[in-house]
Structure formats: C-alpha cells, structure tokens
Amino acid sequence: MTDTSTMPTAGPLPEEFREHVSEAIASLSEEITTGPVGADPLTRRAVIHRMLGEFDKAILDHDRAVAAYPLDPIVRCARGITLLQAGQTAAAARDFDQAAELDVWDVETHYQQIAAHVALGQWGQAVEALEAFLNPRDEDLERRLREWEAGRPAESEDL
C-alpha cells in the first residue's frame, strides 16, 4: 500500500487551507522537539512544506528523516518526490534507486524510479528499473522459501 507521504502534490494549496496547514506544522514541530525524533513526523512535516512549495524546509526535514532511518524505503521515496518537484531530478533518481533496493515490492517506488530515469534520458537505468519491477528479487524471501521447502528452519543464516 502506498503511503500518502509519497504522493506528489497537484499544485498550490488553496488559501483557505493554509491556516490548517500552519497548525499541522506547529503540531508536528512540537512532536519533533518534545519526543524522540521519528521518521513519521519529520516526513509528514516535510510533505506539508512540499505542498506549500517550501522545498528548502522540506528537504531539510527529509534529510533528517533519512539520516535517522536510512533503511526506510518510504522515507527515501518521499524525499525523492520532493527533490523531483524541486527540480533535482538526478538526486531524486538516486533516492528512488535506493528505495527500490530496500523494498522490491513497492509499486510507487518503482514507478517514480522509472519516471525519474526517463526524465533524465537514462534509458538503460530506466530499463533496468522496469526489469527489476517486473521480476523482483527479494533474496531474503527466496532464502526463506528454499529453507521452508527443504524443511529447514528459516532462522538459519548459513547457506
């Protein structure tokens, strides 16, 4: 299921929603400063900044979230979308590549990854991304399936 933090925005936010958005930013900022910094409030605040067109603030929050949670594919994909909208397509493609490696099953990540490489004219990388999407390789899952079929416990790390 695609997280709403990875969804692009459709354009400028209507003025009547700006007060509500400002309240949301204040609430998330309080959550970020008073508790342990988690990826979710940072990413949500970054997405709100993206919606407002405040890309510098959005990227700062995304960078903090990625630094704290480097193995979270949603965090990387969300930053990639912000970078893409900020005109940093090459950096966005790198985030989508990393997110796709972390989660071979996420359709949104693969779509964004392929689109970014096409936008950059990187046809070889776009084809590789498409092939990875069509034939996902989850090596950990494959190992567990082999062990299950052989009757061995999945806890065994040595093959």
Short mmCIF file of N, CA and C in Angstrom, two decimals:
data_model
loop_
_atom_site.label_atom_id
_atom_site.label_comp_id
_atom_site.label_asym_id
_atom_site.label_seq_id
_atom_site.Cartn_x
_atom_site.Cartn_y
_atom_site.Cartn_z
N MET A 1 0.84 -1.17 0.00
CA MET A 1 0.00 0.00 0.00
C MET A 1 0.88 1.24 0.00
N THR A 2 0.57 2.18 -0.81
CA THR A 2 1.36 3.39 -0.93
C THR A 2 1.03 4.36 0.19
N ASP A 3 2.06 4.88 0.82
CA ASP A 3 1.91 5.87 1.88
C ASP A 3 1.63 7.22 1.24
N THR A 4 0.75 8.02 1.86
CA THR A 4 0.42 9.32 1.28
C THR A 4 1.61 10.26 1.26
N SER A 5 2.65 9.98 2.04
CA SER A 5 3.82 10.85 2.02
C SER A 5 4.58 10.75 0.71
N THR A 6 4.31 9.70 -0.06
CA THR A 6 5.00 9.56 -1.33
C THR A 6 4.20 10.12 -2.49
N MET A 7 3.00 10.61 -2.22
CA MET A 7 2.16 11.12 -3.31
C MET A 7 2.56 12.55 -3.67
N PRO A 8 2.70 12.85 -4.95
CA PRO A 8 3.03 14.21 -5.35
C PRO A 8 1.85 15.14 -5.10
N THR A 9 2.14 16.43 -5.04
CA THR A 9 1.07 17.40 -4.86
C THR A 9 0.61 17.89 -6.22
N ALA A 10 -0.63 18.38 -6.27
CA ALA A 10 -1.24 18.75 -7.54
C ALA A 10 -1.08 20.23 -7.87
N GLY A 11 -0.57 21.02 -6.99
CA GLY A 11 -0.41 22.44 -7.27
C GLY A 11 -0.47 23.25 -6.00
N PRO A 12 -0.60 24.57 -6.13
CA PRO A 12 -0.61 25.43 -4.95
C PRO A 12 -1.79 25.10 -4.03
N LEU A 13 -1.53 25.18 -2.76
CA LEU A 13 -2.56 24.90 -1.77
C LEU A 13 -3.54 26.07 -1.71
N PRO A 14 -4.84 25.79 -1.76
CA PRO A 14 -5.83 26.87 -1.66
C PRO A 14 -5.66 27.66 -0.37
N GLU A 15 -5.85 28.94 -0.44
CA GLU A 15 -5.63 29.84 0.69
C GLU A 15 -6.42 29.44 1.93
N GLU A 16 -7.65 28.94 1.75
CA GLU A 16 -8.48 28.60 2.91
C GLU A 16 -7.91 27.44 3.73
N PHE A 17 -6.96 26.69 3.18
CA PHE A 17 -6.37 25.58 3.91
C PHE A 17 -5.05 25.96 4.58
N ARG A 18 -4.50 27.10 4.25
CA ARG A 18 -3.18 27.47 4.77
C ARG A 18 -3.15 27.56 6.30
N GLU A 19 -4.22 28.06 6.93
CA GLU A 19 -4.24 28.15 8.39
C GLU A 19 -4.19 26.75 9.01
N HIS A 20 -4.95 25.82 8.43
CA HIS A 20 -4.95 24.44 8.93
C HIS A 20 -3.57 23.81 8.74
N VAL A 21 -2.96 24.11 7.63
CA VAL A 21 -1.63 23.57 7.36
C VAL A 21 -0.61 24.14 8.34
N SER A 22 -0.71 25.42 8.63
CA SER A 22 0.20 26.04 9.61
C SER A 22 0.04 25.39 10.98
N GLU A 23 -1.20 25.09 11.36
CA GLU A 23 -1.46 24.41 12.63
C GLU A 23 -0.84 23.01 12.62
N ALA A 24 -0.95 22.32 11.50
CA ALA A 24 -0.36 20.98 11.39
C ALA A 24 1.15 21.04 11.53
N ILE A 25 1.77 22.04 10.90
CA ILE A 25 3.23 22.20 11.00
C ILE A 25 3.61 22.46 12.45
N ALA A 26 2.87 23.33 13.13
CA ALA A 26 3.17 23.63 14.54
C ALA A 26 3.04 22.38 15.40
N SER A 27 2.01 21.60 15.18
CA SER A 27 1.79 20.38 15.95
C SER A 27 2.91 19.36 15.70
N LEU A 28 3.27 19.18 14.44
CA LEU A 28 4.36 18.25 14.12
C LEU A 28 5.68 18.75 14.67
N SER A 29 5.91 20.06 14.61
CA SER A 29 7.16 20.63 15.15
C SER A 29 7.26 20.37 16.64
N GLU A 30 6.14 20.52 17.35
CA GLU A 30 6.13 20.24 18.79
C GLU A 30 6.42 18.77 19.05
N GLU A 31 5.82 17.90 18.26
CA GLU A 31 6.05 16.45 18.41
C GLU A 31 7.52 16.12 18.16
N ILE A 32 8.11 16.78 17.18
CA ILE A 32 9.51 16.51 16.84
C ILE A 32 10.44 17.00 17.94
N THR A 33 10.17 18.17 18.52
CA THR A 33 11.08 18.73 19.52
C THR A 33 10.88 18.15 20.92
N THR A 34 9.70 17.62 21.23
CA THR A 34 9.45 17.13 22.59
C THR A 34 9.70 15.64 22.77
N GLY A 35 9.76 14.91 21.71
CA GLY A 35 9.93 13.47 21.84
C GLY A 35 11.11 12.99 21.02
N PRO A 36 11.31 11.67 21.06
CA PRO A 36 12.36 11.13 20.19
C PRO A 36 11.99 11.38 18.73
N VAL A 37 12.97 11.78 17.96
CA VAL A 37 12.69 12.13 16.56
C VAL A 37 12.44 10.85 15.78
N GLY A 38 11.23 10.73 15.27
CA GLY A 38 10.87 9.59 14.44
C GLY A 38 10.75 10.02 13.00
N ALA A 39 10.78 9.06 12.12
CA ALA A 39 10.69 9.37 10.69
C ALA A 39 9.32 9.91 10.32
N ASP A 40 8.27 9.41 10.98
CA ASP A 40 6.92 9.79 10.58
C ASP A 40 6.63 11.28 10.73
N PRO A 41 6.83 11.90 11.90
CA PRO A 41 6.53 13.34 11.98
C PRO A 41 7.44 14.18 11.09
N LEU A 42 8.70 13.80 10.98
CA LEU A 42 9.61 14.54 10.09
C LEU A 42 9.15 14.46 8.65
N THR A 43 8.79 13.26 8.22
CA THR A 43 8.35 13.08 6.84
C THR A 43 7.03 13.78 6.59
N ARG A 44 6.11 13.70 7.54
CA ARG A 44 4.82 14.39 7.36
C ARG A 44 5.02 15.90 7.29
N ARG A 45 5.89 16.45 8.16
CA ARG A 45 6.13 17.89 8.10
C ARG A 45 6.81 18.26 6.79
N ALA A 46 7.73 17.42 6.32
CA ALA A 46 8.39 17.68 5.04
C ALA A 46 7.37 17.71 3.90
N VAL A 47 6.43 16.78 3.93
CA VAL A 47 5.41 16.73 2.87
C VAL A 47 4.55 17.99 2.91
N ILE A 48 4.23 18.47 4.10
CA ILE A 48 3.46 19.71 4.20
C ILE A 48 4.25 20.87 3.63
N HIS A 49 5.54 20.95 3.97
CA HIS A 49 6.38 22.01 3.40
C HIS A 49 6.42 21.89 1.87
N ARG A 50 6.48 20.65 1.38
CA ARG A 50 6.45 20.44 -0.08
C ARG A 50 5.16 20.98 -0.67
N MET A 51 4.05 20.68 -0.01
CA MET A 51 2.75 21.15 -0.50
C MET A 51 2.69 22.67 -0.58
N LEU A 52 3.39 23.32 0.34
CA LEU A 52 3.42 24.79 0.36
C LEU A 52 4.46 25.35 -0.61
N GLY A 53 5.23 24.48 -1.24
CA GLY A 53 6.28 24.93 -2.15
C GLY A 53 7.54 25.36 -1.42
N GLU A 54 7.64 25.03 -0.14
CA GLU A 54 8.81 25.37 0.67
C GLU A 54 9.82 24.22 0.60
N PHE A 55 10.45 24.10 -0.56
CA PHE A 55 11.29 22.94 -0.81
C PHE A 55 12.53 22.88 0.07
N ASP A 56 13.14 24.03 0.39
CA ASP A 56 14.32 24.01 1.25
C ASP A 56 14.00 23.43 2.62
N LYS A 57 12.88 23.87 3.21
CA LYS A 57 12.46 23.34 4.51
C LYS A 57 12.09 21.86 4.39
N ALA A 58 11.41 21.52 3.33
CA ALA A 58 11.01 20.12 3.13
C ALA A 58 12.24 19.22 3.03
N ILE A 59 13.21 19.64 2.24
CA ILE A 59 14.41 18.81 2.04
C ILE A 59 15.19 18.67 3.35
N LEU A 60 15.25 19.73 4.16
CA LEU A 60 15.93 19.62 5.46
C LEU A 60 15.27 18.56 6.34
N ASP A 61 13.94 18.57 6.41
CA ASP A 61 13.25 17.55 7.20
C ASP A 61 13.44 16.15 6.61
N HIS A 62 13.36 16.05 5.30
CA HIS A 62 13.59 14.75 4.66
C HIS A 62 15.00 14.25 4.96
N ASP A 63 15.99 15.14 4.87
CA ASP A 63 17.37 14.75 5.15
C ASP A 63 17.53 14.23 6.57
N ARG A 64 16.87 14.89 7.52
CA ARG A 64 16.92 14.42 8.91
C ARG A 64 16.28 13.05 9.04
N ALA A 65 15.15 12.85 8.37
CA ALA A 65 14.46 11.56 8.44
C ALA A 65 15.31 10.45 7.82
N VAL A 66 15.93 10.73 6.68
CA VAL A 66 16.78 9.73 6.02
C VAL A 66 18.01 9.42 6.88
N ALA A 67 18.58 10.45 7.50
CA ALA A 67 19.75 10.23 8.37
C ALA A 67 19.38 9.34 9.56
N ALA A 68 18.19 9.55 10.11
CA ALA A 68 17.75 8.77 11.27
C ALA A 68 17.27 7.37 10.88
N TYR A 69 16.71 7.24 9.68
CA TYR A 69 16.13 5.97 9.22
C TYR A 69 16.58 5.66 7.80
N PRO A 70 17.86 5.38 7.61
CA PRO A 70 18.39 5.18 6.25
C PRO A 70 17.85 3.95 5.53
N LEU A 71 17.28 3.00 6.26
CA LEU A 71 16.78 1.77 5.63
C LEU A 71 15.27 1.78 5.43
N ASP A 72 14.64 2.94 5.60
CA ASP A 72 13.20 3.05 5.41
C ASP A 72 12.91 3.51 3.98
N PRO A 73 12.36 2.62 3.14
CA PRO A 73 12.14 2.99 1.74
C PRO A 73 11.11 4.10 1.55
N ILE A 74 10.11 4.17 2.43
CA ILE A 74 9.10 5.23 2.29
C ILE A 74 9.73 6.59 2.54
N VAL A 75 10.62 6.67 3.51
CA VAL A 75 11.31 7.93 3.81
C VAL A 75 12.13 8.38 2.61
N ARG A 76 12.83 7.43 1.98
CA ARG A 76 13.64 7.78 0.80
C ARG A 76 12.77 8.16 -0.39
N CYS A 77 11.69 7.43 -0.61
CA CYS A 77 10.81 7.73 -1.74
C CYS A 77 10.15 9.10 -1.55
N ALA A 78 9.73 9.41 -0.33
CA ALA A 78 9.12 10.71 -0.06
C ALA A 78 10.11 11.84 -0.35
N ARG A 79 11.37 11.66 0.07
CA ARG A 79 12.38 12.69 -0.23
C ARG A 79 12.60 12.78 -1.73
N GLY A 80 12.60 11.64 -2.41
CA GLY A 80 12.78 11.65 -3.86
C GLY A 80 11.71 12.47 -4.56
N ILE A 81 10.47 12.33 -4.11
CA ILE A 81 9.38 13.09 -4.73
C ILE A 81 9.57 14.58 -4.50
N THR A 82 9.99 14.96 -3.30
CA THR A 82 10.24 16.37 -3.02
C THR A 82 11.39 16.88 -3.88
N LEU A 83 12.46 16.11 -3.98
CA LEU A 83 13.59 16.51 -4.82
C LEU A 83 13.16 16.65 -6.27
N LEU A 84 12.33 15.73 -6.73
CA LEU A 84 11.83 15.78 -8.10
C LEU A 84 11.05 17.07 -8.34
N GLN A 85 10.16 17.40 -7.42
CA GLN A 85 9.37 18.62 -7.57
C GLN A 85 10.22 19.88 -7.42
N ALA A 86 11.34 19.77 -6.71
CA ALA A 86 12.24 20.91 -6.55
C ALA A 86 13.19 21.04 -7.73
N GLY A 87 13.04 20.16 -8.72
CA GLY A 87 13.88 20.23 -9.91
C GLY A 87 15.21 19.52 -9.79
N GLN A 88 15.38 18.72 -8.75
CA GLN A 88 16.63 17.98 -8.53
C GLN A 88 16.43 16.52 -8.94
N THR A 89 16.23 16.33 -10.24
CA THR A 89 15.84 15.02 -10.76
C THR A 89 16.91 13.96 -10.55
N ALA A 90 18.19 14.31 -10.72
CA ALA A 90 19.25 13.31 -10.54
C ALA A 90 19.31 12.83 -9.09
N ALA A 91 19.19 13.74 -8.14
CA ALA A 91 19.17 13.36 -6.72
C ALA A 91 17.93 12.53 -6.41
N ALA A 92 16.81 12.90 -7.01
CA ALA A 92 15.57 12.13 -6.82
C ALA A 92 15.75 10.71 -7.33
N ALA A 93 16.34 10.56 -8.50
CA ALA A 93 16.55 9.23 -9.07
C ALA A 93 17.41 8.37 -8.14
N ARG A 94 18.42 8.97 -7.52
CA ARG A 94 19.25 8.21 -6.57
C ARG A 94 18.42 7.72 -5.38
N ASP A 95 17.54 8.60 -4.87
CA ASP A 95 16.68 8.17 -3.76
C ASP A 95 15.74 7.05 -4.19
N PHE A 96 15.16 7.17 -5.38
CA PHE A 96 14.26 6.12 -5.86
C PHE A 96 15.01 4.81 -6.07
N ASP A 97 16.24 4.88 -6.58
CA ASP A 97 17.05 3.67 -6.75
C ASP A 97 17.28 2.99 -5.41
N GLN A 98 17.64 3.78 -4.40
CA GLN A 98 17.90 3.21 -3.08
C GLN A 98 16.62 2.65 -2.46
N ALA A 99 15.52 3.37 -2.61
CA ALA A 99 14.24 2.89 -2.07
C ALA A 99 13.82 1.58 -2.74
N ALA A 100 14.04 1.48 -4.04
CA ALA A 100 13.69 0.25 -4.77
C ALA A 100 14.54 -0.93 -4.32
N GLU A 101 15.79 -0.67 -3.96
CA GLU A 101 16.63 -1.75 -3.43
C GLU A 101 16.14 -2.20 -2.05
N LEU A 102 15.64 -1.25 -1.28
CA LEU A 102 15.17 -1.57 0.07
C LEU A 102 13.82 -2.28 0.07
N ASP A 103 12.98 -1.97 -0.91
CA ASP A 103 11.65 -2.59 -0.99
C ASP A 103 11.35 -2.91 -2.45
N VAL A 104 11.64 -4.14 -2.83
CA VAL A 104 11.47 -4.53 -4.23
C VAL A 104 10.01 -4.65 -4.63
N TRP A 105 9.09 -4.59 -3.67
CA TRP A 105 7.68 -4.83 -3.95
C TRP A 105 6.85 -3.56 -4.09
N ASP A 106 7.38 -2.40 -3.75
CA ASP A 106 6.58 -1.18 -3.74
C ASP A 106 6.41 -0.60 -5.14
N VAL A 107 5.18 -0.60 -5.61
CA VAL A 107 4.86 -0.14 -6.97
C VAL A 107 5.18 1.34 -7.13
N GLU A 108 4.81 2.16 -6.16
CA GLU A 108 5.04 3.61 -6.25
C GLU A 108 6.52 3.92 -6.42
N THR A 109 7.35 3.25 -5.64
CA THR A 109 8.79 3.48 -5.73
C THR A 109 9.30 3.15 -7.12
N HIS A 110 8.90 2.01 -7.66
CA HIS A 110 9.36 1.63 -8.99
C HIS A 110 8.86 2.60 -10.06
N TYR A 111 7.63 3.02 -9.94
CA TYR A 111 7.08 3.99 -10.90
C TYR A 111 7.90 5.27 -10.88
N GLN A 112 8.15 5.80 -9.69
CA GLN A 112 8.92 7.04 -9.57
C GLN A 112 10.35 6.84 -10.08
N GLN A 113 10.93 5.69 -9.77
CA GLN A 113 12.29 5.38 -10.20
C GLN A 113 12.39 5.38 -11.73
N ILE A 114 11.48 4.68 -12.37
CA ILE A 114 11.48 4.60 -13.83
C ILE A 114 11.25 5.98 -14.44
N ALA A 115 10.26 6.71 -13.91
CA ALA A 115 9.94 8.04 -14.44
C ALA A 115 11.12 9.00 -14.31
N ALA A 116 11.83 8.95 -13.19
CA ALA A 116 12.98 9.84 -12.99
C ALA A 116 14.08 9.53 -14.00
N HIS A 117 14.36 8.25 -14.22
CA HIS A 117 15.40 7.90 -15.19
C HIS A 117 15.00 8.27 -16.62
N VAL A 118 13.73 8.12 -16.94
CA VAL A 118 13.25 8.54 -18.26
C VAL A 118 13.41 10.05 -18.41
N ALA A 119 13.04 10.80 -17.37
CA ALA A 119 13.16 12.27 -17.41
C ALA A 119 14.60 12.71 -17.61
N LEU A 120 15.54 11.92 -17.09
CA LEU A 120 16.96 12.24 -17.24
C LEU A 120 17.54 11.71 -18.55
N GLY A 121 16.74 10.98 -19.31
CA GLY A 121 17.23 10.38 -20.54
C GLY A 121 18.15 9.20 -20.28
N GLN A 122 18.06 8.62 -19.11
CA GLN A 122 18.89 7.47 -18.73
C GLN A 122 18.12 6.19 -19.06
N TRP A 123 18.10 5.88 -20.34
CA TRP A 123 17.26 4.78 -20.83
C TRP A 123 17.70 3.43 -20.29
N GLY A 124 18.99 3.21 -20.18
CA GLY A 124 19.49 1.94 -19.64
C GLY A 124 19.03 1.71 -18.21
N GLN A 125 19.16 2.75 -17.38
CA GLN A 125 18.72 2.64 -16.00
C GLN A 125 17.20 2.47 -15.90
N ALA A 126 16.48 3.15 -16.80
CA ALA A 126 15.01 3.02 -16.80
C ALA A 126 14.61 1.59 -17.14
N VAL A 127 15.30 0.99 -18.12
CA VAL A 127 15.00 -0.40 -18.49
C VAL A 127 15.35 -1.34 -17.35
N GLU A 128 16.51 -1.12 -16.70
CA GLU A 128 16.89 -1.95 -15.55
C GLU A 128 15.84 -1.86 -14.44
N ALA A 129 15.37 -0.64 -14.18
CA ALA A 129 14.36 -0.44 -13.14
C ALA A 129 13.06 -1.15 -13.51
N LEU A 130 12.69 -1.07 -14.78
CA LEU A 130 11.47 -1.75 -15.23
C LEU A 130 11.62 -3.26 -15.09
N GLU A 131 12.77 -3.79 -15.48
CA GLU A 131 13.00 -5.23 -15.35
C GLU A 131 12.98 -5.67 -13.88
N ALA A 132 13.56 -4.84 -13.00
CA ALA A 132 13.55 -5.16 -11.57
C ALA A 132 12.13 -5.14 -11.03
N PHE A 133 11.31 -4.24 -11.55
CA PHE A 133 9.91 -4.18 -11.13
C PHE A 133 9.15 -5.40 -11.62
N LEU A 134 9.37 -5.79 -12.88
CA LEU A 134 8.65 -6.92 -13.45
C LEU A 134 9.12 -8.26 -12.88
N ASN A 135 10.38 -8.33 -12.46
CA ASN A 135 10.96 -9.56 -11.91
C ASN A 135 11.66 -9.25 -10.60
N PRO A 136 10.92 -8.96 -9.53
CA PRO A 136 11.56 -8.56 -8.27
C PRO A 136 12.39 -9.69 -7.69
N ARG A 137 13.53 -9.31 -7.12
CA ARG A 137 14.43 -10.28 -6.49
C ARG A 137 14.54 -9.93 -5.01
N ASP A 138 13.80 -10.64 -4.20
CA ASP A 138 13.88 -10.47 -2.76
C ASP A 138 14.69 -11.66 -2.25
N GLU A 139 16.01 -11.46 -2.12
CA GLU A 139 16.90 -12.57 -1.80
C GLU A 139 16.60 -13.18 -0.43
N ASP A 140 16.23 -12.35 0.53
CA ASP A 140 15.90 -12.88 1.85
C ASP A 140 14.66 -13.77 1.77
N LEU A 141 13.64 -13.31 1.04
CA LEU A 141 12.43 -14.11 0.86
C LEU A 141 12.76 -15.41 0.13
N GLU A 142 13.58 -15.31 -0.90
CA GLU A 142 13.95 -16.51 -1.66
C GLU A 142 14.69 -17.51 -0.77
N ARG A 143 15.57 -17.03 0.10
CA ARG A 143 16.30 -17.91 1.01
C ARG A 143 15.31 -18.61 1.96
N ARG A 144 14.38 -17.83 2.52
CA ARG A 144 13.40 -18.42 3.44
C ARG A 144 12.53 -19.46 2.73
N LEU A 145 12.15 -19.20 1.49
CA LEU A 145 11.35 -20.17 0.73
C LEU A 145 12.13 -21.45 0.48
N ARG A 146 13.41 -21.32 0.12
CA ARG A 146 14.24 -22.52 -0.10
C ARG A 146 14.34 -23.34 1.18
N GLU A 147 14.55 -22.66 2.31
CA GLU A 147 14.66 -23.36 3.58
C GLU A 147 13.34 -24.04 3.95
N TRP A 148 12.25 -23.35 3.72
CA TRP A 148 10.94 -23.92 4.04
C TRP A 148 10.69 -25.16 3.19
N GLU A 149 11.00 -25.07 1.90
CA GLU A 149 10.79 -26.21 1.00
C GLU A 149 11.70 -27.37 1.38
N ALA A 150 12.88 -27.08 1.90
CA ALA A 150 13.82 -28.13 2.29
C ALA A 150 13.55 -28.65 3.71
N GLY A 151 12.61 -28.01 4.41
CA GLY A 151 12.28 -28.44 5.76
C GLY A 151 13.22 -27.92 6.82
N ARG A 152 14.02 -26.92 6.49
CA ARG A 152 14.94 -26.33 7.46
C ARG A 152 14.31 -25.09 8.07
N PRO A 153 14.71 -24.76 9.30
CA PRO A 153 14.16 -23.56 9.92
C PRO A 153 14.65 -22.29 9.21
N ALA A 154 13.79 -21.31 9.14
CA ALA A 154 14.11 -20.05 8.46
C ALA A 154 15.14 -19.24 9.23
N GLU A 155 15.43 -19.59 10.50
CA GLU A 155 16.40 -18.83 11.28
C GLU A 155 17.83 -19.07 10.80
N SER A 156 18.05 -20.15 10.08
CA SER A 156 19.38 -20.48 9.61
C SER A 156 19.88 -19.43 8.63
N GLU A 157 20.98 -18.78 8.98
CA GLU A 157 21.53 -17.73 8.13
C GLU A 157 22.61 -18.28 7.18
N ASP A 158 23.13 -19.47 7.50
CA ASP A 158 24.21 -20.02 6.68
C ASP A 158 23.66 -20.91 5.58
N LEU A 159 24.06 -20.61 4.35
CA LEU A 159 23.66 -21.45 3.21
C LEU A 159 24.88 -21.94 2.48
#
